[in-house]
Amino acid sequence: MRESRFFADLTPYDRDGRRLLVAVPVGLLAAAAAAVLGAASACLMVMVIVSGLDGAPAAAALFSVFDQPARAETEGMASLFVLAVLAGVNAAAALAFVAVGAGISHRPVRRYAVVETAFRTRLLIAGLVLVGTIMATLILASHTLSASMPPPPVLTLATTTFDRATYAAFAIVLLVIAAAAEEIVFRGWLLKHAGAFVRNPAILMAVNGLLFALIHFDPNPGAFLVRAAMGAGLTWMTLRTGGIELAIGAHAANNIAILLLLRPLSLAPETPHAFQWTSLITVVAIGAGYALLAEAVVRWPVVTRWFGRETPAAV
């Protein structure tokens, strides 16, 4: 992985730390401005759609979710509205930040997603299918074995089969957008520039995972370690495949499975709780599981045939 194709376009020019000292603050300012525009655009789009379906009063009522945040946990429309706003904020902020970095580094923005080829959609689908299937199986098995678990949110946030299918479809699209935004920043921009200074895969995964966990501001050490392991595993995926497509799919599938099958979207801050040593099992399972999935996609013909020529050869 030291010679990952993801680093193929790096040059000695990228080792000039002065440009990074400029790119980070300027990029953050651009991201903040873009986030406001992204939120406004998402609100406008949702209002236009809801106005056409249910009328202007229903669209205006959506904004009350910010005064009554618990509604996002009990009403499908309110949950989708919040998801749309978050996806708009994430996507706009991420693109603005990476665009600033790309301009300063004289590199096309797409090079932070993939280096040698066009965007490989089948790899994204591979991440969605593989991680989604595994997580859905584990969560549904937990529901079967434990009577104390609440029903899947996708069943409680909507009442009819059509409404549930509609909610799931919109949630999947929005969560893929949100995951892509995080991936182009962390496994795209951050990993690319870290690779200009160090190529040790263990260091790259540790740094990327820790920063990925820090940005979520979760006060619980168990959740912090789980996110760090997830970030490290997604870094492995990017290095092995030479792009962030598989990582986007895996990241999105994780969030989709949690939101639809485990717990609904919540605007409440995370409640601190004591560290549970059993969470280390989850940490190891996620880190190792993501690495093994990347190896499966890269190495095993029985898997690579499913996703056609876009799947990379082993490196």
Short mmCIF file of N, CA and C in Angstrom, two decimals, residues 76-212:
data_model
loop_
_atom_site.label_atom_id
_atom_site.label_comp_id
_atom_site.label_asym_id
_atom_site.label_seq_id
_atom_site.Cartn_x
_atom_site.Cartn_y
_atom_site.Cartn_z
N GLY A 76 -41.36 10.66 9.78
CA GLY A 76 -40.53 10.42 8.62
C GLY A 76 -40.21 11.68 7.83
N MET A 77 -41.21 12.56 7.62
CA MET A 77 -40.99 13.77 6.83
C MET A 77 -40.01 14.70 7.53
N ALA A 78 -40.16 14.85 8.85
CA ALA A 78 -39.24 15.70 9.60
C ALA A 78 -37.82 15.14 9.56
N SER A 79 -37.72 13.82 9.66
CA SER A 79 -36.40 13.18 9.61
C SER A 79 -35.73 13.41 8.26
N LEU A 80 -36.49 13.25 7.17
CA LEU A 80 -35.92 13.47 5.84
C LEU A 80 -35.53 14.93 5.63
N PHE A 81 -36.32 15.84 6.19
CA PHE A 81 -35.99 17.26 6.06
C PHE A 81 -34.64 17.56 6.72
N VAL A 82 -34.45 17.06 7.93
CA VAL A 82 -33.18 17.28 8.63
C VAL A 82 -32.05 16.61 7.88
N LEU A 83 -32.28 15.40 7.38
CA LEU A 83 -31.26 14.69 6.60
C LEU A 83 -30.86 15.49 5.36
N ALA A 84 -31.85 16.07 4.68
CA ALA A 84 -31.58 16.85 3.47
C ALA A 84 -30.73 18.07 3.80
N VAL A 85 -31.05 18.74 4.91
CA VAL A 85 -30.27 19.91 5.31
C VAL A 85 -28.83 19.51 5.64
N LEU A 86 -28.68 18.43 6.40
CA LEU A 86 -27.33 17.96 6.76
C LEU A 86 -26.54 17.54 5.52
N ALA A 87 -27.20 16.86 4.60
CA ALA A 87 -26.51 16.45 3.37
C ALA A 87 -26.10 17.67 2.56
N GLY A 88 -26.97 18.69 2.49
CA GLY A 88 -26.62 19.91 1.77
C GLY A 88 -25.45 20.64 2.40
N VAL A 89 -25.45 20.71 3.72
CA VAL A 89 -24.35 21.35 4.44
C VAL A 89 -23.05 20.59 4.20
N ASN A 90 -23.09 19.27 4.39
CA ASN A 90 -21.87 18.46 4.24
C ASN A 90 -21.31 18.53 2.82
N ALA A 91 -22.19 18.37 1.84
CA ALA A 91 -21.73 18.34 0.46
C ALA A 91 -21.13 19.68 0.04
N ALA A 92 -21.83 20.77 0.35
CA ALA A 92 -21.34 22.09 -0.05
C ALA A 92 -20.05 22.44 0.67
N ALA A 93 -19.99 22.17 1.97
CA ALA A 93 -18.77 22.49 2.73
C ALA A 93 -17.60 21.66 2.26
N ALA A 94 -17.81 20.37 2.03
CA ALA A 94 -16.72 19.51 1.60
C ALA A 94 -16.18 19.92 0.22
N LEU A 95 -17.08 20.19 -0.71
CA LEU A 95 -16.63 20.58 -2.05
C LEU A 95 -15.88 21.91 -2.02
N ALA A 96 -16.36 22.84 -1.20
CA ALA A 96 -15.68 24.14 -1.11
C ALA A 96 -14.28 23.97 -0.52
N PHE A 97 -14.18 23.20 0.56
CA PHE A 97 -12.88 22.98 1.21
C PHE A 97 -11.90 22.31 0.25
N VAL A 98 -12.35 21.24 -0.39
CA VAL A 98 -11.46 20.50 -1.30
C VAL A 98 -11.13 21.33 -2.53
N ALA A 99 -12.08 22.14 -3.00
CA ALA A 99 -11.81 22.99 -4.17
C ALA A 99 -10.71 24.00 -3.87
N VAL A 100 -10.72 24.56 -2.67
CA VAL A 100 -9.66 25.48 -2.27
C VAL A 100 -8.31 24.75 -2.25
N GLY A 101 -8.30 23.58 -1.62
CA GLY A 101 -7.07 22.80 -1.58
C GLY A 101 -6.58 22.40 -2.96
N ALA A 102 -7.52 22.04 -3.83
CA ALA A 102 -7.14 21.65 -5.18
C ALA A 102 -6.57 22.83 -5.95
N GLY A 103 -7.17 24.00 -5.78
CA GLY A 103 -6.67 25.18 -6.47
C GLY A 103 -5.27 25.54 -6.02
N ILE A 104 -5.00 25.48 -4.73
CA ILE A 104 -3.68 25.81 -4.22
C ILE A 104 -2.64 24.78 -4.65
N SER A 105 -3.07 23.52 -4.76
CA SER A 105 -2.15 22.45 -5.16
C SER A 105 -2.10 22.24 -6.66
N HIS A 106 -2.86 23.03 -7.43
CA HIS A 106 -2.90 22.89 -8.89
C HIS A 106 -3.26 21.45 -9.30
N ARG A 107 -4.33 20.94 -8.68
CA ARG A 107 -4.77 19.57 -8.94
C ARG A 107 -6.28 19.58 -9.16
N PRO A 108 -6.79 18.86 -10.16
CA PRO A 108 -8.24 18.78 -10.34
C PRO A 108 -8.91 18.18 -9.12
N VAL A 109 -10.09 18.65 -8.78
CA VAL A 109 -10.81 18.15 -7.61
C VAL A 109 -11.02 16.64 -7.71
N ARG A 110 -11.28 16.14 -8.91
CA ARG A 110 -11.57 14.71 -9.05
C ARG A 110 -10.39 13.84 -8.64
N ARG A 111 -9.16 14.39 -8.64
CA ARG A 111 -8.00 13.61 -8.25
C ARG A 111 -7.99 13.28 -6.76
N TYR A 112 -8.86 13.94 -6.00
CA TYR A 112 -9.01 13.57 -4.60
C TYR A 112 -10.01 12.44 -4.42
N ALA A 113 -10.62 12.00 -5.49
CA ALA A 113 -11.52 10.86 -5.44
C ALA A 113 -10.89 9.64 -6.09
N VAL A 114 -10.29 9.81 -7.23
CA VAL A 114 -9.65 8.71 -7.96
C VAL A 114 -8.59 9.31 -8.87
N VAL A 115 -7.52 8.57 -9.11
CA VAL A 115 -6.39 9.13 -9.84
C VAL A 115 -6.39 8.75 -11.31
N GLU A 116 -6.43 7.46 -11.60
CA GLU A 116 -6.13 7.00 -12.95
C GLU A 116 -7.33 6.95 -13.89
N THR A 117 -8.51 6.74 -13.36
CA THR A 117 -9.67 6.50 -14.22
C THR A 117 -10.81 7.42 -13.81
N ALA A 118 -11.91 7.29 -14.55
CA ALA A 118 -13.13 8.00 -14.17
C ALA A 118 -13.69 7.37 -12.90
N PHE A 119 -14.64 8.06 -12.29
CA PHE A 119 -15.25 7.56 -11.07
C PHE A 119 -15.85 6.19 -11.31
N ARG A 120 -15.51 5.21 -10.47
CA ARG A 120 -15.93 3.82 -10.66
C ARG A 120 -17.18 3.54 -9.83
N THR A 121 -18.33 3.74 -10.44
CA THR A 121 -19.60 3.62 -9.73
C THR A 121 -19.81 2.22 -9.18
N ARG A 122 -19.30 1.22 -9.88
CA ARG A 122 -19.52 -0.16 -9.43
C ARG A 122 -18.81 -0.44 -8.11
N LEU A 123 -17.70 0.22 -7.88
CA LEU A 123 -17.04 0.04 -6.59
C LEU A 123 -17.87 0.65 -5.46
N LEU A 124 -18.50 1.79 -5.72
CA LEU A 124 -19.40 2.37 -4.73
C LEU A 124 -20.55 1.40 -4.43
N ILE A 125 -21.12 0.82 -5.48
CA ILE A 125 -22.20 -0.15 -5.30
C ILE A 125 -21.71 -1.37 -4.52
N ALA A 126 -20.46 -1.78 -4.79
CA ALA A 126 -19.89 -2.91 -4.06
C ALA A 126 -19.85 -2.63 -2.57
N GLY A 127 -19.40 -1.43 -2.19
CA GLY A 127 -19.38 -1.07 -0.78
C GLY A 127 -20.76 -1.05 -0.18
N LEU A 128 -21.73 -0.49 -0.91
CA LEU A 128 -23.11 -0.46 -0.42
C LEU A 128 -23.66 -1.86 -0.21
N VAL A 129 -23.46 -2.72 -1.18
CA VAL A 129 -24.04 -4.07 -1.12
C VAL A 129 -23.38 -4.92 -0.05
N LEU A 130 -22.04 -4.95 -0.05
CA LEU A 130 -21.32 -5.84 0.87
C LEU A 130 -21.49 -5.41 2.33
N VAL A 131 -21.19 -4.15 2.62
CA VAL A 131 -21.32 -3.68 3.99
C VAL A 131 -22.78 -3.64 4.41
N GLY A 132 -23.66 -3.19 3.51
CA GLY A 132 -25.08 -3.13 3.84
C GLY A 132 -25.66 -4.50 4.16
N THR A 133 -25.28 -5.51 3.39
CA THR A 133 -25.79 -6.86 3.64
C THR A 133 -25.31 -7.39 4.99
N ILE A 134 -24.04 -7.20 5.28
CA ILE A 134 -23.49 -7.70 6.54
C ILE A 134 -24.14 -7.00 7.73
N MET A 135 -24.22 -5.66 7.68
CA MET A 135 -24.78 -4.92 8.81
C MET A 135 -26.27 -5.20 8.98
N ALA A 136 -27.00 -5.25 7.88
CA ALA A 136 -28.43 -5.53 7.98
C ALA A 136 -28.67 -6.91 8.59
N THR A 137 -27.85 -7.89 8.21
CA THR A 137 -28.00 -9.24 8.76
C THR A 137 -27.74 -9.25 10.26
N LEU A 138 -26.68 -8.57 10.70
CA LEU A 138 -26.35 -8.53 12.12
C LEU A 138 -27.42 -7.80 12.93
N ILE A 139 -27.90 -6.68 12.41
CA ILE A 139 -28.91 -5.90 13.15
C ILE A 139 -30.23 -6.65 13.22
N LEU A 140 -30.65 -7.23 12.11
CA LEU A 140 -31.92 -7.98 12.11
C LEU A 140 -31.82 -9.22 12.99
N ALA A 141 -30.64 -9.85 13.03
CA ALA A 141 -30.45 -10.99 13.93
C ALA A 141 -30.57 -10.54 15.38
N SER A 142 -30.03 -9.36 15.68
CA SER A 142 -30.15 -8.83 17.04
C SER A 142 -31.60 -8.56 17.40
N HIS A 143 -32.37 -8.03 16.45
CA HIS A 143 -33.80 -7.81 16.69
C HIS A 143 -34.51 -9.13 16.99
N THR A 144 -34.11 -10.18 16.30
CA THR A 144 -34.76 -11.48 16.48
C THR A 144 -34.41 -12.08 17.84
N LEU A 145 -33.15 -11.91 18.27
CA LEU A 145 -32.69 -12.54 19.50
C LEU A 145 -33.04 -11.74 20.75
N SER A 146 -33.25 -10.44 20.60
CA SER A 146 -33.52 -9.59 21.76
C SER A 146 -34.89 -8.95 21.64
N ALA A 147 -35.76 -9.32 22.55
CA ALA A 147 -37.12 -8.76 22.54
C ALA A 147 -37.14 -7.32 23.03
N SER A 148 -36.07 -6.87 23.70
CA SER A 148 -36.05 -5.52 24.26
C SER A 148 -35.68 -4.45 23.24
N MET A 149 -35.17 -4.84 22.09
CA MET A 149 -34.79 -3.86 21.08
C MET A 149 -36.03 -3.22 20.46
N PRO A 150 -36.02 -1.91 20.26
CA PRO A 150 -37.17 -1.25 19.62
C PRO A 150 -37.27 -1.66 18.15
N PRO A 151 -38.44 -1.53 17.55
CA PRO A 151 -38.60 -1.91 16.14
C PRO A 151 -37.74 -1.03 15.24
N PRO A 152 -37.39 -1.50 14.06
CA PRO A 152 -36.57 -0.70 13.14
C PRO A 152 -37.25 0.64 12.83
N PRO A 153 -36.49 1.72 12.83
CA PRO A 153 -37.08 3.04 12.56
C PRO A 153 -37.84 3.13 11.25
N VAL A 154 -37.39 2.38 10.23
CA VAL A 154 -38.07 2.47 8.93
C VAL A 154 -39.53 2.01 9.04
N LEU A 155 -39.83 1.20 10.07
CA LEU A 155 -41.20 0.73 10.26
C LEU A 155 -42.03 1.68 11.10
N THR A 156 -41.37 2.51 11.91
CA THR A 156 -42.11 3.40 12.81
C THR A 156 -42.25 4.83 12.29
N LEU A 157 -41.34 5.24 11.38
CA LEU A 157 -41.38 6.60 10.88
C LEU A 157 -42.38 6.78 9.74
N ALA A 158 -42.90 5.70 9.21
CA ALA A 158 -43.92 5.75 8.16
C ALA A 158 -44.92 4.63 8.41
N THR A 159 -46.13 4.81 7.93
CA THR A 159 -47.21 3.88 8.27
C THR A 159 -47.53 2.88 7.16
N THR A 160 -47.44 3.30 5.89
CA THR A 160 -47.79 2.41 4.79
C THR A 160 -46.53 1.88 4.11
N THR A 161 -46.71 0.80 3.36
CA THR A 161 -45.57 0.22 2.65
C THR A 161 -44.96 1.21 1.67
N PHE A 162 -45.82 1.95 0.96
CA PHE A 162 -45.33 2.95 0.00
C PHE A 162 -44.53 4.04 0.71
N ASP A 163 -45.07 4.53 1.83
CA ASP A 163 -44.37 5.59 2.57
C ASP A 163 -43.03 5.09 3.11
N ARG A 164 -43.00 3.86 3.56
CA ARG A 164 -41.75 3.31 4.08
C ARG A 164 -40.71 3.16 2.96
N ALA A 165 -41.17 2.70 1.80
CA ALA A 165 -40.25 2.57 0.68
C ALA A 165 -39.74 3.93 0.23
N THR A 166 -40.63 4.92 0.21
CA THR A 166 -40.23 6.27 -0.17
C THR A 166 -39.24 6.86 0.81
N TYR A 167 -39.52 6.67 2.11
CA TYR A 167 -38.61 7.17 3.13
C TYR A 167 -37.23 6.52 2.98
N ALA A 168 -37.21 5.20 2.81
CA ALA A 168 -35.93 4.48 2.68
C ALA A 168 -35.16 4.95 1.46
N ALA A 169 -35.86 5.15 0.34
CA ALA A 169 -35.18 5.55 -0.89
C ALA A 169 -34.54 6.93 -0.74
N PHE A 170 -35.29 7.89 -0.20
CA PHE A 170 -34.74 9.23 -0.02
C PHE A 170 -33.60 9.22 1.01
N ALA A 171 -33.77 8.45 2.08
CA ALA A 171 -32.72 8.38 3.11
C ALA A 171 -31.44 7.81 2.53
N ILE A 172 -31.54 6.79 1.70
CA ILE A 172 -30.35 6.18 1.10
C ILE A 172 -29.61 7.19 0.23
N VAL A 173 -30.34 7.91 -0.61
CA VAL A 173 -29.71 8.90 -1.49
C VAL A 173 -29.01 9.98 -0.67
N LEU A 174 -29.70 10.50 0.34
CA LEU A 174 -29.13 11.58 1.15
C LEU A 174 -27.92 11.10 1.94
N LEU A 175 -27.95 9.88 2.44
CA LEU A 175 -26.83 9.37 3.22
C LEU A 175 -25.63 9.05 2.33
N VAL A 176 -25.86 8.66 1.09
CA VAL A 176 -24.74 8.48 0.15
C VAL A 176 -24.06 9.82 -0.12
N ILE A 177 -24.87 10.88 -0.30
CA ILE A 177 -24.30 12.22 -0.52
C ILE A 177 -23.48 12.66 0.69
N ALA A 178 -24.04 12.46 1.89
CA ALA A 178 -23.32 12.86 3.10
C ALA A 178 -22.04 12.08 3.28
N ALA A 179 -22.08 10.78 3.00
CA ALA A 179 -20.88 9.95 3.12
C ALA A 179 -19.82 10.36 2.10
N ALA A 180 -20.25 10.65 0.87
CA ALA A 180 -19.30 11.08 -0.15
C ALA A 180 -18.60 12.37 0.24
N ALA A 181 -19.35 13.27 0.89
CA ALA A 181 -18.75 14.54 1.34
C ALA A 181 -17.65 14.28 2.36
N GLU A 182 -17.92 13.42 3.34
CA GLU A 182 -16.90 13.12 4.35
C GLU A 182 -15.71 12.39 3.74
N GLU A 183 -15.98 11.50 2.81
CA GLU A 183 -14.89 10.72 2.22
C GLU A 183 -13.95 11.56 1.37
N ILE A 184 -14.47 12.52 0.62
CA ILE A 184 -13.59 13.31 -0.23
C ILE A 184 -12.69 14.23 0.61
N VAL A 185 -13.14 14.54 1.84
CA VAL A 185 -12.29 15.34 2.74
C VAL A 185 -11.27 14.46 3.44
N PHE A 186 -11.72 13.37 4.06
CA PHE A 186 -10.82 12.57 4.89
C PHE A 186 -10.01 11.56 4.09
N ARG A 187 -10.66 10.70 3.31
CA ARG A 187 -9.91 9.73 2.53
C ARG A 187 -9.48 10.29 1.18
N GLY A 188 -9.92 11.51 0.87
CA GLY A 188 -9.48 12.17 -0.35
C GLY A 188 -8.40 13.19 -0.05
N TRP A 189 -8.80 14.39 0.36
CA TRP A 189 -7.84 15.48 0.57
C TRP A 189 -6.82 15.15 1.66
N LEU A 190 -7.30 14.75 2.84
CA LEU A 190 -6.39 14.51 3.96
C LEU A 190 -5.42 13.38 3.66
N LEU A 191 -5.90 12.25 3.16
CA LEU A 191 -5.03 11.11 2.89
C LEU A 191 -4.03 11.43 1.79
N LYS A 192 -4.48 12.15 0.78
CA LYS A 192 -3.58 12.51 -0.32
C LYS A 192 -2.40 13.32 0.20
N HIS A 193 -2.68 14.36 0.98
CA HIS A 193 -1.60 15.23 1.43
C HIS A 193 -0.77 14.59 2.54
N ALA A 194 -1.38 13.73 3.33
CA ALA A 194 -0.58 12.99 4.32
C ALA A 194 0.39 12.06 3.60
N GLY A 195 -0.05 11.48 2.48
CA GLY A 195 0.81 10.58 1.72
C GLY A 195 1.99 11.28 1.08
N ALA A 196 1.93 12.60 0.96
CA ALA A 196 3.07 13.33 0.42
C ALA A 196 4.23 13.37 1.41
N PHE A 197 3.93 13.16 2.71
CA PHE A 197 4.95 13.26 3.74
C PHE A 197 5.33 11.91 4.33
N VAL A 198 4.38 10.97 4.36
CA VAL A 198 4.67 9.65 4.94
C VAL A 198 3.88 8.60 4.16
N ARG A 199 4.50 7.44 3.93
CA ARG A 199 3.82 6.37 3.18
C ARG A 199 3.57 5.14 4.04
N ASN A 200 3.92 5.20 5.30
CA ASN A 200 3.69 4.04 6.17
C ASN A 200 2.19 3.85 6.35
N PRO A 201 1.62 2.72 5.89
CA PRO A 201 0.16 2.54 5.97
C PRO A 201 -0.39 2.61 7.39
N ALA A 202 0.35 2.08 8.36
CA ALA A 202 -0.13 2.09 9.74
C ALA A 202 -0.26 3.51 10.26
N ILE A 203 0.72 4.36 9.94
CA ILE A 203 0.65 5.76 10.38
C ILE A 203 -0.50 6.48 9.68
N LEU A 204 -0.65 6.25 8.38
CA LEU A 204 -1.72 6.90 7.63
C LEU A 204 -3.09 6.51 8.17
N MET A 205 -3.28 5.23 8.47
CA MET A 205 -4.57 4.77 8.99
C MET A 205 -4.83 5.32 10.39
N ALA A 206 -3.77 5.36 11.21
CA ALA A 206 -3.94 5.87 12.57
C ALA A 206 -4.30 7.35 12.57
N VAL A 207 -3.57 8.15 11.81
CA VAL A 207 -3.82 9.59 11.76
C VAL A 207 -5.20 9.87 11.18
N ASN A 208 -5.53 9.21 10.08
CA ASN A 208 -6.81 9.45 9.44
C ASN A 208 -7.96 9.02 10.34
N GLY A 209 -7.81 7.87 10.98
CA GLY A 209 -8.87 7.38 11.85
C GLY A 209 -9.09 8.27 13.05
N LEU A 210 -7.99 8.73 13.67
CA LEU A 210 -8.12 9.59 14.86
C LEU A 210 -8.77 10.93 14.51
N LEU A 211 -8.35 11.54 13.41
CA LEU A 211 -8.95 12.82 13.02
C LEU A 211 -10.41 12.65 12.63
N PHE A 212 -10.72 11.53 11.99
CA PHE A 212 -12.10 11.24 11.61
C PHE A 212 -12.97 11.11 12.86
#
